[in-house]
């Protein structure tokens, strides 16, 4: 397996309930394809082969596991949850009972890898003049899910308020800076504050 110590450390530092789940998910990804490489992006483990395949993350009371190209994958078995509630593709994972079978997950992982091998890209979001929408990065949604009040507030923010936070996160030069900004953003949003609240009277 092409494993890295940073993912070892991420798993070891996770909540006790999450450690065996994350270990299992990691093992399944590598069983699906030995060419998979691990990376830490936005403070969480990502699995890549010719592009991003999937990612996982742990929080205080649940884990998430998601596919980068879930929106164009064939979900014949209906394992994907509504992204607005799930934040991670498979929904909130609190125990092994929340996971599909190993065979099913491996099949989906291999399907995601095939999309990358074939160069299939996610469709561009159509521009509309009726209502402005902005694509919120999955790692940001995952973090907001940890605090329901923050998620609710962010969803009700105006286009410009959402854009200010997303651009602030995306402009971070290092992963450490991005993680620090992510923590601050969730805290501020939970308090109902916009990105530029300090400068507004």
Short mmCIF file of C-alpha atoms in Angstrom, two decimals:
data_model
loop_
_atom_site.label_atom_id
_atom_site.label_comp_id
_atom_site.label_asym_id
_atom_site.label_seq_id
_atom_site.Cartn_x
_atom_site.Cartn_y
_atom_site.Cartn_z
CA UNK A 1 0.00 0.00 0.00
CA UNK A 2 1.16 3.52 -0.80
CA UNK A 3 0.52 4.88 2.68
CA UNK A 4 1.90 8.01 4.33
CA UNK A 5 2.62 8.73 7.98
CA UNK A 6 0.40 11.84 7.96
CA UNK A 7 -2.67 9.66 7.44
CA UNK A 8 -1.44 7.30 10.18
CA UNK A 9 -1.30 10.30 12.50
CA UNK A 10 -4.70 11.61 11.41
CA UNK A 11 -6.33 8.29 12.23
CA UNK A 12 -4.46 7.93 15.54
CA UNK A 13 -5.63 11.40 16.59
CA UNK A 14 -9.28 10.71 15.77
CA UNK A 15 -12.00 9.86 18.29
CA UNK A 16 -11.74 6.30 19.64
CA UNK A 17 -14.88 5.08 17.86
CA UNK A 18 -13.57 6.43 14.54
CA UNK A 19 -10.15 4.75 14.50
CA UNK A 20 -11.24 1.23 13.41
CA UNK A 21 -13.72 2.69 10.90
CA UNK A 22 -11.08 4.91 9.27
CA UNK A 23 -8.56 2.06 9.25
CA UNK A 24 -11.12 -0.15 7.52
CA UNK A 25 -12.05 2.47 4.91
CA UNK A 26 -8.38 3.13 4.19
CA UNK A 27 -7.73 -0.58 3.74
CA UNK A 28 -10.68 -0.94 1.35
CA UNK A 29 -9.44 1.90 -0.84
CA UNK A 30 -6.05 0.23 -1.23
CA UNK A 31 -7.67 -3.18 -1.79
CA UNK A 32 -9.68 -1.65 -4.61
CA UNK A 33 -6.53 -0.51 -6.40
CA UNK A 34 -2.91 -0.79 -5.26
CA UNK A 35 -2.00 2.28 -7.32
CA UNK A 36 -3.90 4.63 -5.01
CA UNK A 37 -1.79 7.32 -3.33
CA UNK A 38 -2.59 9.08 -0.08
CA UNK A 39 -2.47 12.81 0.53
CA UNK A 40 -3.60 15.24 3.20
CA UNK A 41 -5.67 18.06 1.72
CA UNK A 42 -7.59 20.62 3.73
CA UNK A 43 -6.62 18.76 6.87
CA UNK A 44 -8.16 15.41 5.92
CA UNK A 45 -7.04 12.22 4.09
CA UNK A 46 -7.58 12.09 0.33
CA UNK A 47 -6.99 9.14 -1.97
CA UNK A 48 -5.73 9.92 -5.46
CA UNK A 49 -5.08 8.16 -8.74
CA UNK A 50 -4.92 10.35 -11.83
CA UNK A 51 -6.89 12.87 -9.81
CA UNK A 52 -8.91 12.76 -6.63
CA UNK A 53 -10.87 9.53 -6.09
CA UNK A 54 -12.32 9.83 -2.58
CA UNK A 55 -11.73 11.27 0.86
CA UNK A 56 -12.56 10.59 4.48
CA UNK A 57 -12.71 12.65 7.65
CA UNK A 58 -13.55 12.20 11.30
CA UNK A 59 -15.40 14.47 13.68
CA UNK A 60 -16.33 14.23 17.34
CA UNK A 61 -19.29 11.91 16.86
CA UNK A 62 -19.17 10.67 13.26
CA UNK A 63 -17.00 10.04 10.21
CA UNK A 64 -17.59 10.82 6.56
CA UNK A 65 -16.46 9.12 3.37
CA UNK A 66 -17.12 10.68 0.01
CA UNK A 67 -16.34 10.38 -3.69
CA UNK A 68 -14.99 13.41 -5.53
CA UNK A 69 -17.11 12.64 -8.60
CA UNK A 70 -20.17 11.26 -6.81
CA UNK A 71 -22.48 13.47 -8.88
CA UNK A 72 -21.57 11.62 -12.09
CA UNK A 73 -21.17 8.11 -10.67
CA UNK A 74 -23.72 5.34 -11.12
CA UNK A 75 -25.34 4.92 -7.71
CA UNK A 76 -27.25 1.76 -8.59
CA UNK A 77 -27.46 0.62 -4.96
CA UNK A 78 -28.47 4.02 -3.58
CA UNK A 79 -25.63 4.38 -1.08
CA UNK A 80 -25.20 8.14 -1.59
CA UNK A 81 -27.10 10.37 0.79
CA UNK A 82 -28.46 13.85 0.14
CA UNK A 83 -25.36 16.09 0.27
CA UNK A 84 -27.26 18.74 2.25
CA UNK A 85 -27.66 16.32 5.15
CA UNK A 86 -24.77 13.94 4.69
CA UNK A 87 -21.63 15.95 3.95
CA UNK A 88 -19.54 13.13 2.63
CA UNK A 89 -21.43 10.94 0.21
CA UNK A 90 -22.27 8.03 2.54
CA UNK A 91 -23.83 10.17 5.24
CA UNK A 92 -22.81 10.31 8.88
CA UNK A 93 -20.88 7.15 9.76
CA UNK A 94 -21.07 6.38 13.48
CA UNK A 95 -20.43 2.63 13.36
CA UNK A 96 -19.70 -0.18 10.91
CA UNK A 97 -23.47 -0.65 10.60
CA UNK A 98 -23.62 2.62 8.66
CA UNK A 99 -21.30 1.31 5.94
CA UNK A 100 -22.22 -0.64 2.79
CA UNK A 101 -20.63 -4.06 2.37
CA UNK A 102 -16.92 -4.24 1.54
CA UNK A 103 -17.72 -5.56 -1.94
CA UNK A 104 -20.06 -2.67 -2.68
CA UNK A 105 -17.60 -0.03 -1.50
CA UNK A 106 -14.75 -1.56 -3.47
CA UNK A 107 -16.95 -1.60 -6.57
CA UNK A 108 -17.77 2.10 -6.14
CA UNK A 109 -14.10 2.98 -5.52
CA UNK A 110 -13.12 1.16 -8.71
CA UNK A 111 -15.87 2.97 -10.59
CA UNK A 112 -14.49 6.32 -9.38
CA UNK A 113 -10.96 5.32 -10.43
CA UNK A 114 -12.22 4.36 -13.89
CA UNK A 115 -13.72 7.83 -14.34
CA UNK A 116 -10.29 9.33 -13.63
CA UNK A 117 -8.55 6.88 -15.96
CA UNK A 118 -10.95 7.79 -18.75
CA UNK A 119 -10.45 11.50 -18.11
CA UNK A 120 -14.10 12.11 -17.29
CA UNK A 121 -14.45 15.51 -15.65
CA UNK A 122 -17.16 16.99 -13.48
CA UNK A 123 -19.55 19.13 -15.54
CA UNK A 124 -19.16 22.89 -15.28
CA UNK A 125 -21.92 24.52 -13.33
CA UNK A 126 -24.18 26.46 -15.72
CA UNK A 127 -24.17 30.20 -15.32
CA UNK A 128 -27.49 31.74 -14.51
CA UNK A 129 -28.68 35.31 -14.23
CA UNK A 130 -31.77 34.38 -12.26
CA UNK A 131 -30.07 33.41 -9.02
CA UNK A 132 -26.39 33.41 -8.23
CA UNK A 133 -25.02 30.21 -6.74
CA UNK A 134 -21.51 29.44 -5.61
CA UNK A 135 -19.90 26.02 -5.31
CA UNK A 136 -18.98 25.34 -1.69
CA UNK A 137 -15.91 23.07 -1.31
CA UNK A 138 -16.71 19.69 0.23
CA UNK A 139 -14.17 20.15 3.05
CA UNK A 140 -15.98 23.37 4.06
CA UNK A 141 -19.37 21.62 4.03
CA UNK A 142 -17.92 18.77 6.11
CA UNK A 143 -16.72 21.24 8.74
CA UNK A 144 -20.02 23.16 8.79
CA UNK A 145 -21.91 19.90 9.33
CA UNK A 146 -20.18 19.58 12.70
CA UNK A 147 -22.17 22.60 13.91
CA UNK A 148 -25.82 22.59 12.75
CA UNK A 149 -26.23 26.28 13.64
CA UNK A 150 -23.24 27.19 11.47
CA UNK A 151 -24.56 25.11 8.56
CA UNK A 152 -28.01 26.68 8.80
CA UNK A 153 -26.59 30.20 9.00
CA UNK A 154 -24.27 29.66 6.05
CA UNK A 155 -27.07 28.26 3.89
CA UNK A 156 -29.05 31.44 4.53
CA UNK A 157 -26.14 33.77 3.80
CA UNK A 158 -26.26 35.92 0.67
CA UNK A 159 -24.18 34.99 -2.37
CA UNK A 160 -21.58 37.65 -1.53
CA UNK A 161 -21.26 36.54 2.11
CA UNK A 162 -20.71 32.92 1.07
CA UNK A 163 -18.21 33.99 -1.60
CA UNK A 164 -16.15 36.01 0.90
CA UNK A 165 -15.68 32.99 3.16
CA UNK A 166 -14.95 30.54 0.34
CA UNK A 167 -12.39 32.84 -1.31
CA UNK A 168 -10.72 33.44 2.06
CA UNK A 169 -10.29 29.68 2.53
CA UNK A 170 -9.20 28.99 -1.04
CA UNK A 171 -6.58 31.76 -0.97
CA UNK A 172 -4.71 30.16 1.95
CA UNK A 173 -1.12 29.43 0.92
CA UNK A 174 -0.57 26.43 3.21
CA UNK A 175 -2.69 23.59 4.60
CA UNK A 176 -2.02 24.83 8.14
CA UNK A 177 -3.33 28.29 7.28
CA UNK A 178 -6.35 26.81 5.54
CA UNK A 179 -7.18 24.65 8.57
CA UNK A 180 -6.86 27.63 10.92
CA UNK A 181 -9.12 29.72 8.70
CA UNK A 182 -11.58 26.84 8.44
CA UNK A 183 -11.87 26.59 12.24
CA UNK A 184 -12.31 30.37 12.52
CA UNK A 185 -14.88 30.47 9.72
CA UNK A 186 -17.10 27.83 11.35
CA UNK A 187 -16.88 29.63 14.70
CA UNK A 188 -17.80 33.00 13.20
CA UNK A 189 -20.61 31.61 11.06
CA UNK A 190 -22.12 29.82 14.08
CA UNK A 191 -22.22 33.25 15.73
CA UNK A 192 -23.98 34.71 12.70
CA UNK A 193 -20.97 36.75 11.63
CA UNK A 194 -20.02 37.51 8.06
CA UNK A 195 -16.41 37.27 6.92
CA UNK A 196 -15.92 41.05 7.19
CA UNK A 197 -17.89 41.55 10.42
CA UNK A 198 -14.98 43.30 12.14
CA UNK A 199 -15.10 46.11 9.61
CA UNK A 200 -18.84 46.68 9.71
CA UNK A 201 -20.49 48.96 12.22
#
